[in-house]
Coordinates of C-alpha atoms in Angstrom, one line a residue:
X782 CA 0.0 0.0 0.0
X783 CA 1.4 3.4 -1.0
X784 CA 2.1 5.9 1.9
X785 CA -0.4 8.4 0.6
X786 CA -3.1 5.7 0.3
X787 CA -2.5 4.7 3.9
X788 CA -2.5 8.3 5.1
X789 CA -5.9 9.0 3.4
X790 CA -7.6 5.7 4.3
X791 CA -6.7 6.1 7.9
X792 CA -9.1 9.0 8.0
X793 CA -12.0 6.6 7.5
X794 CA -13.6 4.2 10.0
X795 CA -12.6 1.0 8.0
X796 CA -10.1 -1.8 8.1
X797 CA -8.2 -2.2 4.8
X798 CA -6.8 -5.6 3.9
X799 CA -5.4 -4.7 0.5
X800 CA -5.4 -2.2 -2.3
X801 CA -4.7 -2.3 -6.1
X802 CA -4.6 0.2 -8.8
X803 CA -7.4 0.6 -11.3
X804 CA -8.3 3.2 -13.9
X805 CA -7.5 6.6 -12.2
X806 CA -8.2 5.2 -8.8
X807 CA -7.4 2.7 -6.1
X808 CA -9.6 -0.4 -5.3
X809 CA -9.7 -1.2 -1.6
X810 CA -10.7 -4.5 0.1
X811 CA -12.2 -3.5 3.4
X812 CA -14.3 -4.9 6.3
X813 CA -17.2 -2.9 4.7
X814 CA -16.7 -4.5 1.3
X815 CA -15.0 -3.3 -1.8
X816 CA -14.4 0.5 -2.0
X817 CA -12.8 2.9 -4.4
X818 CA -10.5 5.7 -3.5
X819 CA -10.5 8.5 -6.0
X820 CA -8.9 11.9 -6.3
X821 CA -11.5 14.6 -6.6
X822 CA -11.7 16.0 -10.2
X823 CA -14.9 18.0 -9.9
X824 CA -15.7 21.2 -8.0
X825 CA -15.8 20.5 -4.2
X826 CA -19.0 22.6 -4.1
X827 CA -20.8 19.8 -5.9
X828 CA -19.8 17.1 -3.4
X829 CA -22.6 17.8 -0.8
X830 CA -25.2 17.6 -3.5
X831 CA -23.7 14.4 -4.8
X832 CA -23.8 12.8 -1.3
X833 CA -27.4 13.9 -0.9
X834 CA -28.3 12.3 -4.2
X835 CA -26.9 9.0 -3.3
X836 CA -28.5 9.0 0.1
X837 CA -31.8 10.0 -1.4
X838 CA -31.6 7.0 -3.8
X839 CA -30.8 4.7 -1.0
X840 CA -33.8 5.9 1.0
X841 CA -35.9 5.2 -2.1
X842 CA -34.7 1.6 -2.1
X843 CA -32.1 2.0 -4.9
X844 CA -28.9 0.9 -3.3
X845 CA -26.8 0.0 -6.3
X846 CA -24.8 3.2 -6.6
X847 CA -21.3 4.2 -5.6
X848 CA -22.3 6.1 -2.5
X849 CA -19.8 8.2 -0.7
X850 CA -18.4 7.3 2.7
X851 CA -17.8 10.0 5.2
X852 CA -14.6 10.3 7.1
X853 CA -14.3 9.8 10.9
X854 CA -14.8 13.5 11.2
X855 CA -18.0 13.4 9.1
X856 CA -16.4 15.1 6.2
X857 CA -17.2 14.4 2.5
X858 CA -13.5 14.4 1.5
X859 CA -10.2 13.4 2.9
X860 CA -6.9 15.3 2.3
X861 CA -3.5 13.8 1.7
X862 CA -0.3 15.4 3.2
X863 CA 0.3 17.0 -0.2
X864 CA -3.1 18.8 0.0
X865 CA -4.9 16.7 -2.6
X866 CA -8.5 15.9 -2.0
X867 CA -10.0 12.3 -2.2
X868 CA -13.4 10.7 -1.8
X869 CA -14.1 7.1 -0.9
X870 CA -16.9 5.3 -2.6
X871 CA -18.7 2.0 -2.0
X872 CA -17.8 -0.2 -5.0
X873 CA -18.9 -3.4 -6.7
X874 CA -17.4 -6.7 -8.0
X875 CA -18.7 -6.6 -11.6
X876 CA -17.9 -5.8 -15.2
X877 CA -18.8 -3.0 -17.5
X878 CA -22.0 -3.4 -19.6
X879 CA -21.0 -5.1 -22.9
X880 CA -22.0 -2.8 -25.8
X881 CA -22.0 -5.9 -28.1
X882 CA -24.7 -7.7 -26.1
X883 CA -28.2 -6.4 -26.9
X884 CA -29.8 -8.0 -23.8
X885 CA -27.5 -6.1 -21.5
X886 CA -28.2 -2.8 -23.4
X887 CA -31.9 -3.3 -23.0
X888 CA -31.5 -4.1 -19.3
X889 CA -29.4 -0.9 -18.9
X890 CA -32.1 1.2 -20.7
X891 CA -34.8 -0.1 -18.4
X892 CA -32.5 0.6 -15.4
X893 CA -32.0 4.2 -16.5
X894 CA -35.8 4.7 -16.7
X895 CA -36.2 3.3 -13.2
X896 CA -33.5 5.7 -12.0
X897 CA -35.3 8.6 -13.7
X898 CA -38.6 7.8 -12.0
X899 CA -36.8 8.1 -8.7
X900 CA -34.6 11.1 -9.5
X901 CA -37.3 13.8 -9.1
X902 CA -36.8 15.6 -5.9
X903 CA -36.0 19.0 -4.5
X904 CA -32.5 18.9 -3.1
X905 CA -31.3 20.9 -0.1
X906 CA -28.0 21.6 -1.9
X907 CA -27.7 23.5 -5.1
X908 CA -27.6 21.4 -8.3
X909 CA -26.3 22.9 -11.6
X910 CA -28.9 23.0 -14.4
X911 CA -28.0 21.4 -17.7
X912 CA -27.0 23.6 -20.7
X913 CA -29.8 25.1 -22.8
X914 CA -29.5 23.0 -26.0
X915 CA -30.6 25.7 -28.3
X916 CA -27.8 28.0 -27.1
X917 CA -25.3 25.1 -27.1
X918 CA -26.2 24.3 -30.8
X919 CA -25.6 27.9 -31.8
X920 CA -22.2 27.9 -30.0
X921 CA -21.2 24.7 -31.6
X922 CA -22.2 26.0 -35.0
X923 CA -20.0 29.1 -34.5
X924 CA -17.1 26.8 -33.6
X925 CA -17.6 24.7 -36.7
X926 CA -17.4 27.8 -38.9
X927 CA -14.3 29.0 -37.0
X928 CA -12.6 25.6 -37.7
X929 CA -13.5 25.8 -41.4
X930 CA -12.1 29.3 -41.7
X931 CA -8.9 28.1 -40.1
X932 CA -8.6 25.1 -42.4
X933 CA -9.2 27.1 -45.5
X934 CA -6.1 29.2 -44.6
X935 CA -3.8 26.2 -44.4
X936 CA -1.5 25.4 -47.3
X937 CA -0.8 22.6 -48.0
X938 CA -3.7 20.8 -46.5
X939 CA -3.3 17.4 -44.9
X940 CA -5.7 14.4 -45.2
X941 CA -7.7 15.5 -42.2
X942 CA -8.3 19.0 -43.5
X943 CA -9.1 17.8 -47.0
X944 CA -11.8 15.3 -45.8
X945 CA -13.3 17.8 -43.3
X946 CA -13.7 20.6 -45.9
X947 CA -15.0 18.1 -48.5
X948 CA -17.9 17.1 -46.2
X949 CA -18.3 20.3 -44.2
X950 CA -21.4 21.7 -46.1
X951 CA -23.2 18.3 -45.8
X952 CA -22.6 18.0 -42.1
X953 CA -23.3 21.7 -41.4
X954 CA -26.7 21.3 -43.0
X955 CA -27.6 18.8 -40.3
X956 CA -26.3 21.3 -37.6
X957 CA -28.5 24.1 -39.0
X958 CA -31.5 21.9 -39.3
X959 CA -31.2 20.9 -35.6
X960 CA -31.2 24.6 -34.6
X961 CA -34.4 25.2 -36.7
X962 CA -36.1 22.2 -35.2
X963 CA -35.2 23.1 -31.6
X964 CA -36.4 26.7 -32.1
X965 CA -39.8 25.5 -33.5
X966 CA -40.3 22.9 -30.8
X967 CA -41.6 23.0 -27.2
X968 CA -38.1 22.6 -25.9
X969 CA -38.0 25.9 -23.9
X970 CA -41.2 24.8 -22.1
X971 CA -40.2 21.3 -21.2
X972 CA -36.6 22.5 -20.3
X973 CA -38.0 25.0 -17.8
X974 CA -40.6 22.5 -16.4
X975 CA -37.8 19.9 -15.9
X976 CA -35.6 22.4 -14.0
X977 CA -38.4 23.7 -11.8
X978 CA -39.8 20.2 -11.0
X979 CA -36.5 18.8 -9.8
X980 CA -35.8 16.4 -12.6
X981 CA -32.2 15.0 -12.2
X982 CA -30.0 13.3 -14.7
X983 CA -26.9 11.1 -14.2
X984 CA -25.0 13.2 -16.7
X985 CA -22.8 10.5 -18.1
X986 CA -24.9 7.3 -18.3
X987 CA -22.8 5.1 -20.6
X988 CA -21.7 1.5 -20.6
X989 CA -18.4 2.4 -18.8
X990 CA -20.5 3.6 -15.8
X991 CA -22.9 0.6 -15.8
X992 CA -21.6 -2.5 -13.9
X993 CA -23.2 -5.9 -14.5
X994 CA -23.1 -7.8 -11.2
X995 CA -23.4 -11.5 -10.4
X996 CA -27.1 -12.4 -10.1
X997 CA -28.3 -10.1 -12.8
X998 CA -28.2 -6.8 -10.7
X999 CA -26.9 -3.6 -12.2
X1000 CA -24.8 -0.9 -10.4
X1001 CA -24.6 2.6 -11.7
X1002 CA -21.4 4.6 -10.9
X1003 CA -19.8 8.0 -11.4
X1004 CA -22.7 10.4 -10.9
X1005 CA -20.3 13.4 -10.6
X1006 CA -21.8 15.1 -13.7
X1007 CA -25.4 14.9 -12.4
X1008 CA -27.6 17.9 -13.0
X1009 CA -31.1 19.3 -13.2
X1010 CA -32.2 18.7 -16.8
X1011 CA -34.6 17.0 -19.2
X1012 CA -34.2 13.3 -18.2
X1013 CA -34.5 12.3 -21.8
X1014 CA -31.1 14.0 -22.3
X1015 CA -29.6 11.1 -20.3
X1016 CA -31.3 8.6 -22.5
X1017 CA -30.2 10.4 -25.7
X1018 CA -26.6 10.2 -24.6
X1019 CA -26.9 6.5 -23.8
X1020 CA -28.6 5.7 -27.1
X1021 CA -26.2 7.8 -29.2
X1022 CA -23.2 6.2 -27.7
X1023 CA -24.6 2.7 -28.2
X1024 CA -25.7 3.4 -31.8
X1025 CA -22.3 4.8 -32.7
X1026 CA -20.8 1.5 -31.6
X1027 CA -23.5 -0.6 -33.2
X1028 CA -23.7 1.2 -36.6
X1029 CA -27.1 2.7 -36.0
X1030 CA -29.0 -0.7 -36.2
X1031 CA -32.6 0.2 -36.5
X1032 CA -34.1 -2.8 -34.7
X1033 CA -31.7 -2.6 -31.8
X1034 CA -32.4 1.2 -31.4
X1035 CA -36.1 0.6 -31.5
X1036 CA -35.8 -2.1 -28.8
X1037 CA -33.8 0.1 -26.6
X1038 CA -36.3 2.9 -26.9
X1039 CA -39.1 0.5 -26.1
X1040 CA -37.2 -0.9 -23.1
X1041 CA -36.9 2.6 -21.6
X1042 CA -40.5 3.6 -22.5
X1043 CA -41.9 0.4 -20.9
X1044 CA -40.8 1.8 -17.5
X1045 CA -41.0 5.5 -18.1
X1046 CA -43.2 6.3 -21.1
X1047 CA -41.7 9.1 -23.3
X1048 CA -44.1 12.0 -24.0
X1049 CA -44.5 13.3 -27.5
X1050 CA -42.4 16.4 -26.9
X1051 CA -39.6 14.2 -25.4
X1052 CA -39.6 11.9 -28.5
X1053 CA -39.3 15.1 -30.6
X1054 CA -36.4 16.3 -28.5
X1055 CA -34.7 12.9 -28.8
X1056 CA -35.1 13.0 -32.6
X1057 CA -33.6 16.5 -32.6
X1058 CA -30.6 15.6 -30.4
X1059 CA -29.8 12.6 -32.7
X1060 CA -30.0 14.9 -35.7
X1061 CA -27.2 17.1 -34.6
X1062 CA -23.8 15.9 -35.9
X1063 CA -22.3 15.7 -32.4
X1064 CA -19.4 13.4 -33.3
X1065 CA -18.4 15.6 -36.2
X1066 CA -18.4 18.7 -34.0
X1067 CA -16.4 16.9 -31.2
X1068 CA -13.8 15.9 -33.7
X1069 CA -13.5 19.4 -35.1
X1070 CA -13.3 20.9 -31.6
X1071 CA -10.6 18.4 -30.6
X1072 CA -8.7 19.2 -33.8
X1073 CA -8.8 23.0 -33.1
X1074 CA -7.6 22.6 -29.6
X1075 CA -4.8 20.2 -30.5
X1076 CA -1.3 20.4 -32.0
X1077 CA -2.3 20.8 -35.6
X1078 CA 1.3 20.1 -36.9
X1079 CA 0.6 16.4 -36.4
X1080 CA -2.8 14.8 -36.9
X1081 CA -2.9 11.1 -35.9
X1082 CA -4.3 8.4 -38.1
X1083 CA -6.8 7.7 -35.4
X1084 CA -8.3 11.2 -35.7
X1085 CA -8.7 10.8 -39.5
X1086 CA -10.3 7.4 -38.9
X1087 CA -12.8 8.9 -36.4
X1088 CA -13.7 11.7 -38.9
X1089 CA -14.3 9.1 -41.6
X1090 CA -16.5 7.1 -39.3
X1091 CA -18.5 10.1 -38.3
X1092 CA -19.2 11.1 -41.9
X1093 CA -19.9 7.5 -43.0
X1094 CA -22.4 6.9 -40.2
X1095 CA -24.4 10.0 -41.2
X1096 CA -26.3 8.0 -43.8
X1097 CA -26.8 5.2 -41.4
X1098 CA -28.1 7.6 -38.8
X1099 CA -30.4 9.2 -41.4
X1100 CA -31.9 5.8 -42.2
X1101 CA -32.3 5.2 -38.4
X1102 CA -34.2 8.5 -38.0
X1103 CA -36.4 7.8 -40.9
X1104 CA -37.4 4.3 -39.6
X1105 CA -37.8 5.2 -36.0
X1106 CA -39.2 8.7 -36.1
X1107 CA -40.6 9.0 -39.7
X1108 CA -38.0 11.8 -40.0
X1109 CA -37.8 13.7 -43.3
X1110 CA -35.0 16.2 -43.6

């Protein structure tokens, strides 16, 4: 056990029998079960609200989350001698949800719906509202234009810039259409209602944060990005991440939507919002944004591959939207 680990773990009322490294954290075997020690990467001001969320879910009977353990002094965080801040979470012996197994994806979708049914409450601690998507779309579109202007001025152009500029107009049409659709929808109304009624989202519900446990139970971890927002935003994020991995398979996507809706039926305006979010070329924008912030003197083959995939999957996504939502661009 490292000295800093020992120093931090001694601040908790637990007995530790062993530790081992994992992705960005330390797994601990304790007399209270498996736990995870993690350096705090989010604003400390969010931690009381995060603790409150986990305790609220526990009170509602949903115990399969990585709840925070308080120190002996009743503090949310423990400090190392170097001044770094850590939190200790209850953890689980399981594996990540397998994105290649449809049955697990359907179970995860239903589990998210059950979480959403519970995650409507008025917290004592302040919780950040989610971004207004209309404003976010406009900002992203300005950034796409900025990247295009920059690329046009480059000479000679590399493979990445050549492909980006070749397909820019096609992809930007999707971005503009998404803005028009959100402006003509009931989004402002349902966004405001969700914020005011205490609707909470996980903020990063993807297969990395879903653990499949022995016996068929599911644990949900890493709620650090939770916020007040439209809950269908969580579902959009989960569905998009899965569909990008699965090549926008219509039948699978339809089954995932049905698995969620069977527990928490989606209202018409929520389905419209889901369609609109899927319309926006999110992957294309993310790649462009990453490019603009990177060292442009050397573009990796992986970046070019990601760009190619984002463009190629646009037609697959179009077919998906047409089949699922009767979408007509």
